[in-house]
DNA sequence: TCGTCATTTCAATAATCGTTGAAATATGGA
DNA sequence: TCCATATTTCAACGATTATTGAAATGACGA
């Protein structure tokens, strides 16, 4: 993982919003059009931001009919948080890195 | 804390290196000149990067004699990691955010 | 006061960024 | 096949970025 690339990908308002939406959408992802509508962004602008997220390893695409479905890559985000956690504590993690998983529909919430 | 500003501040090779060095240096900080030498960066370039880190709340300065001593602001880094942890897990933290503290000279390491 | 060390300020530059509008491409349905 | 939908590609633009060199500022010691 390239930490600087991942940080740069998230260091922009619209792109951070897009990624947050993707995280909320979970592993099934979300159609480009739906994201464009949710965030009120022009589709071509969105393509530009998707490219950045993908190049940083933070998102994937697949085609589904006419739609392009984008999904968050949680493992990359996980690695990024791990990197930052290690580097914010002087080279030694101050706590085990939290495991970031796709939001699951939890029927049972662990205490 | 402005997450985008903090992300942008760290999303650059030299600046990330500077911040990592500051984290290693701990709360006492490090003189600008020492950082310039350690990372082989021009002093004026460094001033530019320090400004970014400071504006993002990731560093502080104080004068000590002729030297300017820069230090990492751990609380901001902490908040950033917290923000990312929450946002990488679909709005709910998947684990308590790790407390990132200045590297301490630990005489006793907790089990 | 003078010189030197440590750092900042300023102006200039090339490179990258985010957005726009227009045109192209791909898919599915009538 | 023709049309509409969904998204991408492309060229252009102003804005921001990181770096450089030269000059300025501030602090200390002789």
Coordinates of C-alpha atoms in Angstrom, one line a residue, chain A residues 11-12 16 24 35 38 41 44 49 54 62 66 68 76 82 94 111:
Chain A
X11 CA -7.6 14.5 1.1
X12 CA -10.3 16.2 -1.0
X16 CA -13.8 11.9 0.9
X24 CA -21.7 3.0 4.0
X35 CA -23.5 8.5 -6.0
X38 CA -26.6 11.6 -3.6
X41 CA -21.8 15.9 -8.6
X44 CA -17.6 13.3 -15.4
X49 CA -12.5 11.1 -8.5
X54 CA -9.1 3.2 -7.6
X62 CA -17.6 -3.7 -11.9
X66 CA -25.5 -0.1 -17.9
X68 CA -20.8 0.9 -13.1
X76 CA -6.6 -0.8 1.9
X82 CA -2.7 0.7 10.6
X94 CA -0.1 2.0 21.0
X111 CA -21.4 -6.7 24.0

